Amino acid sequence: MSCIFCRIVNGEIPAEVIAREPDVVAFLDVQPLADGHVLVVPRAHAAAVEDLSPEAADALFRTVVRLAGPVREGLGAAGTTIGINNGEATGQTVPHVHVHIVPRWPDDGAGTVHTIFPRRTSRTLPDVGAAIRKAIG
Ligand code: AMP
Ligand code: ZN
């Protein structure tokens, strides 16, 4: 098995594990963006969010919700930025869904989720809304 997060889930390679649950494992990012940078992953391999089963999605987000407080409190942080790089084009380097929970402090020098985008838009909101509703079916 070549997926590095599947190997962590299966205990084949070491990680600083925070939580082991029936459908989810959480461990520290080996190259933390801040102290307490946690990755939350489904046990079942899925490359992208769209590939998650409803059950895996439920379990994944429940664990994110459960850990957000302890990650913040454990590090004495003021908040957490929670995010997913979803697909290679977004910078996802490990193709096994993982939710980043990164503790934040008011003076930590990091930006918001908004700061990763240059706000290049060309279409109206109604046009975009119609396109997405059509894709939903
Ligand atoms: P992403 O760019 O969203 O795919 O993030 C992948 C994250 O996985 C990066 O922040 C890496 O530092 C982290 N990572 C890669 N390999 C390991 C590992 N063996 N243990 C813990 N974290 C890892
Ligand atoms: Zn995997």
Coordinates of N, CA and C and ligand atoms in Angstrom, one line a residue:
M1 N 0.9 -1.2 0.0 CA 0.0 0.0 0.0 C 0.9 1.2 0.0
S2 N 0.7 2.1 -0.9 CA 1.6 3.3 -1.1 C 1.1 4.5 -0.4
C3 N -0.2 4.6 -0.1 CA -0.7 5.9 0.5 C -0.2 6.1 1.9
I4 N 0.5 7.2 2.1 CA 1.2 7.4 3.4 C 0.2 7.5 4.5
F5 N -1.0 8.1 4.3 CA -2.0 8.3 5.3 C -2.7 6.9 5.6
C6 N -2.9 6.1 4.6 CA -3.4 4.7 4.9 C -2.4 4.0 5.8
R7 N -1.1 4.2 5.5 CA -0.1 3.5 6.3 C -0.1 4.0 7.7
I8 N -0.3 5.3 7.9 CA -0.4 5.8 9.3 C -1.7 5.2 10.0
V9 N -2.8 5.2 9.3 CA -4.1 4.7 9.8 C -3.9 3.2 10.2
N10 N -3.1 2.5 9.4 CA -2.9 1.1 9.7 C -1.8 0.8 10.7
G11 N -1.1 1.9 11.2 CA -0.1 1.7 12.2 C 1.2 1.2 11.6
E12 N 1.4 1.3 10.2 CA 2.6 0.8 9.6 C 3.7 1.8 9.6
I13 N 3.4 3.1 9.8 CA 4.5 4.1 10.0 C 4.1 4.9 11.1
P14 N 5.0 5.5 11.9 CA 4.7 6.2 13.1 C 4.1 7.6 12.8
A15 N 3.3 8.0 13.8 CA 2.8 9.4 13.8 C 2.4 9.7 15.2
E16 N 2.3 11.0 15.5 CA 1.9 11.5 16.8 C 0.4 11.5 16.8
V17 N -0.2 10.4 17.2 CA -1.6 10.2 17.1 C -2.4 10.9 18.2
I18 N -3.4 11.7 17.8 CA -4.2 12.4 18.8 C -5.5 11.7 19.1
A19 N -6.1 11.0 18.1 CA -7.3 10.3 18.4 C -7.4 9.1 17.4
R20 N -7.8 8.0 17.9 CA -8.2 6.9 17.0 C -9.6 6.5 17.2
E21 N -10.4 6.6 16.2 CA -11.8 6.3 16.3 C -12.2 5.3 15.2
P22 N -13.4 4.7 15.3 CA -13.7 3.6 14.4 C -13.5 4.0 12.9
D23 N -13.9 5.2 12.6 CA -13.8 5.6 11.1 C -12.8 6.7 10.8
V24 N -12.1 7.2 11.9 CA -11.3 8.4 11.7 C -10.1 8.3 12.6
V25 N -9.0 8.8 12.1 CA -7.7 9.0 12.9 C -7.3 10.4 12.8
A26 N -6.7 11.0 13.9 CA -6.2 12.3 13.9 C -4.8 12.2 14.4
F27 N -3.9 13.0 13.7 CA -2.4 12.9 14.1 C -1.8 14.3 13.8
L28 N -0.6 14.5 14.4 CA 0.0 15.8 14.1 C 0.7 15.8 12.8
D29 N 0.6 17.0 12.1 CA 1.3 17.2 10.8 C 2.8 17.2 11.1
V30 N 3.5 16.4 10.3 CA 5.0 16.3 10.6 C 5.7 17.6 10.2
Q31 N 5.1 18.4 9.4 CA 5.7 19.7 9.1 C 4.7 20.8 9.5
P32 N 4.6 21.0 10.8 CA 3.5 21.9 11.3 C 3.6 23.3 10.9
L33 N 2.4 23.9 10.5 CA 2.4 25.3 10.2 C 2.4 26.1 11.5
A34 N 2.0 25.5 12.6 CA 2.0 26.1 13.9 C 2.0 24.9 14.9
D35 N 2.4 25.2 16.1 CA 2.3 24.2 17.2 C 0.8 23.7 17.3
G36 N 0.6 22.4 17.2 CA -0.7 21.9 17.4 C -1.4 21.6 16.0
H37 N -0.7 21.7 14.9 CA -1.3 21.5 13.6 C -1.7 20.0 13.5
V38 N -3.0 19.8 13.4 CA -3.5 18.4 13.4 C -4.1 18.1 12.0
L39 N -4.0 16.8 11.6 CA -4.6 16.3 10.4 C -5.6 15.3 10.8
V40 N -6.9 15.4 10.3 CA -7.9 14.5 10.6 C -8.3 13.7 9.3
V41 N -8.2 12.4 9.4 CA -8.4 11.6 8.1 C -9.4 10.5 8.3
P42 N -10.1 10.2 7.2 CA -11.0 9.0 7.3 C -10.1 7.8 7.2
R43 N -10.5 6.7 7.9 CA -9.7 5.5 7.8 C -9.8 4.9 6.4
A44 N -11.0 5.0 5.8 CA -11.1 4.4 4.4 C -10.5 5.4 3.4
H45 N -9.7 4.9 2.6 CA -9.0 5.8 1.6 C -10.0 6.4 0.7
A46 N -9.9 7.7 0.5 CA -10.7 8.5 -0.4 C -9.8 9.7 -0.8
A47 N -9.6 9.9 -2.1 CA -8.7 10.9 -2.6 C -9.2 12.3 -2.4
A48 N -10.5 12.5 -2.7 CA -11.1 13.8 -2.6 C -12.4 13.8 -1.8
V49 N -12.8 14.9 -1.4 CA -14.0 15.0 -0.6 C -15.2 14.4 -1.3
E50 N -15.2 14.6 -2.6 CA -16.4 14.0 -3.4 C -16.4 12.5 -3.4
D51 N -15.3 11.9 -3.0 CA -15.2 10.4 -3.0 C -15.6 9.8 -1.6
L52 N -15.9 10.7 -0.6 CA -16.2 10.2 0.7 C -17.7 9.6 0.7
S53 N -17.8 8.5 1.4 CA -19.2 8.0 1.6 C -19.9 8.9 2.6
P54 N -21.2 9.0 2.6 CA -21.9 9.8 3.6 C -21.5 9.5 5.0
E55 N -21.3 8.2 5.3 CA -20.9 7.8 6.7 C -19.5 8.3 7.0
A56 N -18.6 8.2 6.1 CA -17.2 8.7 6.3 C -17.2 10.2 6.5
A57 N -18.0 10.9 5.7 CA -18.1 12.3 5.8 C -18.7 12.7 7.1
D58 N -19.7 12.1 7.6 CA -20.3 12.4 8.9 C -19.3 12.2 10.0
A59 N -18.6 11.0 10.0 CA -17.6 10.7 11.0 C -16.5 11.7 11.0
L60 N -16.0 12.0 9.8 CA -14.9 13.0 9.6 C -15.2 14.3 10.3
F61 N -16.4 14.9 9.9 CA -16.6 16.2 10.4 C -17.0 16.2 11.9
R62 N -17.6 15.1 12.3 CA -17.9 15.0 13.8 C -16.6 15.0 14.6
T63 N -15.5 14.4 14.1 CA -14.2 14.4 14.8 C -13.6 15.8 14.7
V64 N -13.7 16.4 13.6 CA -13.2 17.8 13.5 C -13.9 18.7 14.5
V65 N -15.2 18.5 14.6 CA -15.9 19.4 15.6 C -15.4 19.0 17.0
R66 N -15.3 17.7 17.3 CA -14.9 17.3 18.6 C -13.5 17.7 19.0
L67 N -12.6 17.8 18.0 CA -11.2 18.1 18.3 C -10.9 19.6 18.3
A68 N -11.7 20.4 17.6 CA -11.4 21.8 17.5 C -11.2 22.5 18.8
G69 N -12.0 22.2 19.8 CA -11.9 22.9 21.1 C -10.6 22.4 21.8
P70 N -10.4 21.1 21.9 CA -9.2 20.6 22.6 C -7.9 21.1 21.9
V71 N -7.9 21.1 20.6 CA -6.7 21.6 19.9 C -6.4 23.1 20.3
R72 N -7.5 23.9 20.3 CA -7.3 25.3 20.7 C -6.9 25.4 22.1
E73 N -7.6 24.8 23.0 CA -7.4 24.9 24.4 C -6.0 24.3 24.8
G74 N -5.7 23.2 24.2 CA -4.4 22.5 24.5 C -3.2 23.3 24.2
L75 N -3.3 24.2 23.2 CA -2.2 25.0 22.8 C -2.4 26.4 23.3
G76 N -3.4 26.7 24.0 CA -3.7 28.1 24.5 C -3.9 29.0 23.3
A77 N -4.5 28.5 22.3 CA -4.7 29.4 21.1 C -6.0 30.1 21.2
A78 N -6.1 31.1 20.3 CA -7.3 32.0 20.3 C -8.4 31.4 19.4
G79 N -8.0 30.6 18.4 CA -8.9 30.0 17.5 C -8.2 29.0 16.6
T80 N -8.9 28.5 15.6 CA -8.3 27.5 14.7 C -8.7 27.9 13.3
T81 N -7.8 27.7 12.3 CA -8.2 27.7 10.9 C -8.3 26.3 10.5
I82 N -9.5 25.9 9.9 CA -9.8 24.6 9.5 C -10.0 24.5 8.0
G83 N -9.2 23.7 7.3 CA -9.3 23.7 5.9 C -8.9 22.4 5.2
I84 N -9.3 22.3 4.0 CA -9.0 21.1 3.2 C -8.5 21.5 1.8
N85 N -7.3 21.1 1.4 CA -6.9 21.2 0.0 C -7.5 20.0 -0.7
N86 N -8.4 20.3 -1.7 CA -9.2 19.2 -2.3 C -8.9 19.1 -3.7
G87 N -7.9 18.2 -4.1 CA -7.5 18.0 -5.5 C -6.1 18.6 -5.7
E88 N -5.4 18.0 -6.6 CA -4.0 18.3 -6.9 C -3.9 19.8 -7.3
A89 N -4.9 20.3 -8.0 CA -4.8 21.7 -8.5 C -4.8 22.7 -7.3
T90 N -5.3 22.3 -6.2 CA -5.4 23.2 -5.0 C -4.1 23.1 -4.1
G91 N -3.2 22.3 -4.5 CA -2.0 22.1 -3.7 C -2.0 20.9 -2.8
Q92 N -3.1 20.0 -3.0 CA -3.1 18.8 -2.2 C -2.0 17.9 -2.5
T93 N -1.2 17.6 -1.6 CA 0.0 16.8 -1.9 C -0.1 15.3 -1.5
V94 N -1.0 15.1 -0.6 CA -1.3 13.7 -0.2 C -2.7 13.3 -0.6
P95 N -2.9 12.4 -1.6 CA -4.2 12.2 -2.1 C -5.1 11.2 -1.3
H96 N -5.2 11.6 0.0 CA -6.1 10.9 1.0 C -6.7 12.0 1.8
V97 N -8.0 12.2 1.7 CA -8.7 13.3 2.3 C -8.2 13.6 3.7
H98 N -7.8 14.9 4.0 CA -7.4 15.2 5.3 C -7.8 16.6 5.6
V99 N -8.3 16.8 6.8 CA -8.7 18.2 7.3 C -7.6 18.7 8.2
H100 N -7.1 19.9 7.8 CA -6.1 20.6 8.6 C -6.8 21.4 9.7
I101 N -6.4 21.2 11.0 CA -6.8 22.1 12.0 C -5.5 22.7 12.5
V102 N -5.5 24.1 12.4 CA -4.2 24.8 12.7 C -4.6 25.9 13.8
P103 N -4.0 25.7 15.0 CA -4.2 26.8 16.0 C -3.8 28.1 15.5
R104 N -4.5 29.1 16.0 CA -4.2 30.5 15.6 C -4.2 31.4 16.8
W105 N -3.3 32.5 16.7 CA -3.2 33.5 17.7 C -3.3 34.9 17.0
P106 N -3.8 35.9 17.7 CA -4.0 37.2 17.0 C -2.8 37.7 16.3
D107 N -1.6 37.5 16.8 CA -0.4 38.1 16.2 C 0.5 37.0 15.5
D108 N -0.1 36.0 15.0 CA 0.7 34.9 14.4 C 1.2 35.1 13.0
G109 N 0.8 36.2 12.4 CA 1.3 36.6 11.1 C 0.7 35.8 9.9
A110 N -0.3 34.9 10.2 CA -0.9 34.2 9.1 C -2.2 35.0 8.7
G111 N -2.7 34.6 7.5 CA -3.8 35.3 7.0 C -5.1 34.5 7.2
T112 N -6.2 34.9 6.5 CA -7.4 34.2 6.6 C -7.5 33.3 5.3
V113 N -8.5 32.5 5.3 CA -8.8 31.7 4.1 C -8.9 32.6 2.8
H114 N -9.5 33.8 3.0 CA -9.6 34.7 1.9 C -8.3 35.1 1.3
T115 N -7.3 35.1 2.1 CA -6.0 35.7 1.6 C -5.3 34.7 0.6
I116 N -5.8 33.5 0.4 CA -5.1 32.6 -0.6 C -5.7 32.9 -2.0
F117 N -6.7 33.7 -2.1 CA -7.3 33.9 -3.4 C -7.1 35.3 -3.9
P118 N -6.8 35.5 -5.2 CA -6.6 36.9 -5.7 C -7.9 37.5 -6.2
R119 N -9.0 36.9 -5.9 CA -10.3 37.4 -6.3 C -10.5 37.7 -7.8
R120 N -10.1 36.7 -8.6 CA -10.3 36.9 -10.0 C -11.6 36.2 -10.4
T121 N -12.6 37.1 -10.6 CA -13.9 36.6 -11.0 C -14.4 37.3 -12.2
S122 N -15.2 36.6 -13.0 CA -15.7 37.2 -14.3 C -17.2 37.0 -14.5
R123 N -17.8 36.2 -13.7 CA -19.2 35.9 -13.9 C -20.1 36.5 -12.8
T124 N -21.3 36.7 -13.2 CA -22.3 37.3 -12.2 C -22.7 36.2 -11.2
L125 N -23.2 36.6 -10.0 CA -23.6 35.6 -9.0 C -24.8 34.8 -9.5
P126 N -25.8 35.4 -10.2 CA -26.9 34.6 -10.7 C -26.4 33.5 -11.7
D127 N -25.5 33.9 -12.6 CA -25.0 33.0 -13.6 C -24.3 31.8 -12.9
V128 N -23.5 32.1 -12.0 CA -22.7 31.1 -11.2 C -23.7 30.2 -10.4
G129 N -24.6 30.8 -9.8 CA -25.6 30.1 -9.0 C -26.4 29.1 -9.9
A130 N -26.8 29.6 -11.1 CA -27.5 28.7 -12.1 C -26.6 27.5 -12.5
A131 N -25.4 27.8 -12.7 CA -24.5 26.7 -13.2 C -24.3 25.6 -12.1
I132 N -24.2 26.1 -10.9 CA -24.0 25.1 -9.8 C -25.3 24.3 -9.6
R133 N -26.5 25.0 -9.6 CA -27.7 24.3 -9.4 C -28.0 23.3 -10.5
K134 N -27.6 23.7 -11.7 CA -27.8 22.7 -12.8 C -26.9 21.5 -12.6
A135 N -25.7 21.7 -12.1 CA -24.8 20.5 -11.9 C -25.3 19.6 -10.7
I136 N -26.0 20.3 -9.7 CA -26.6 19.5 -8.6 C -27.7 18.6 -9.2
G137 N -28.4 19.1 -10.2 CA -29.5 18.3 -10.8 C -30.8 18.5 -10.1
Ligands
AMP1 P1 -1.9 18.9 1.8 O1 -0.9 19.9 1.1 O2 -3.2 19.5 2.1 O3 -2.0 17.7 0.9 O4 -1.2 18.6 3.1 C1 -0.5 17.4 3.4 C2 0.1 17.5 4.7 O5 0.6 16.2 5.1 C3 1.3 18.4 4.8 O6 1.1 19.5 5.7 C4 2.5 17.5 5.2 O7 3.3 18.2 6.1 C5 1.7 16.4 5.9 N1 2.4 15.1 6.0 C6 3.0 14.5 4.9 N2 3.5 13.3 5.3 C7 3.2 13.2 6.6 C8 3.5 12.2 7.6 N3 4.1 11.1 7.4 N4 3.0 12.4 8.9 C9 2.3 13.6 9.2 N5 2.0 14.5 8.3 C10 2.5 14.4 7.0
ZN2 ZN -5.0 6.5 1.8

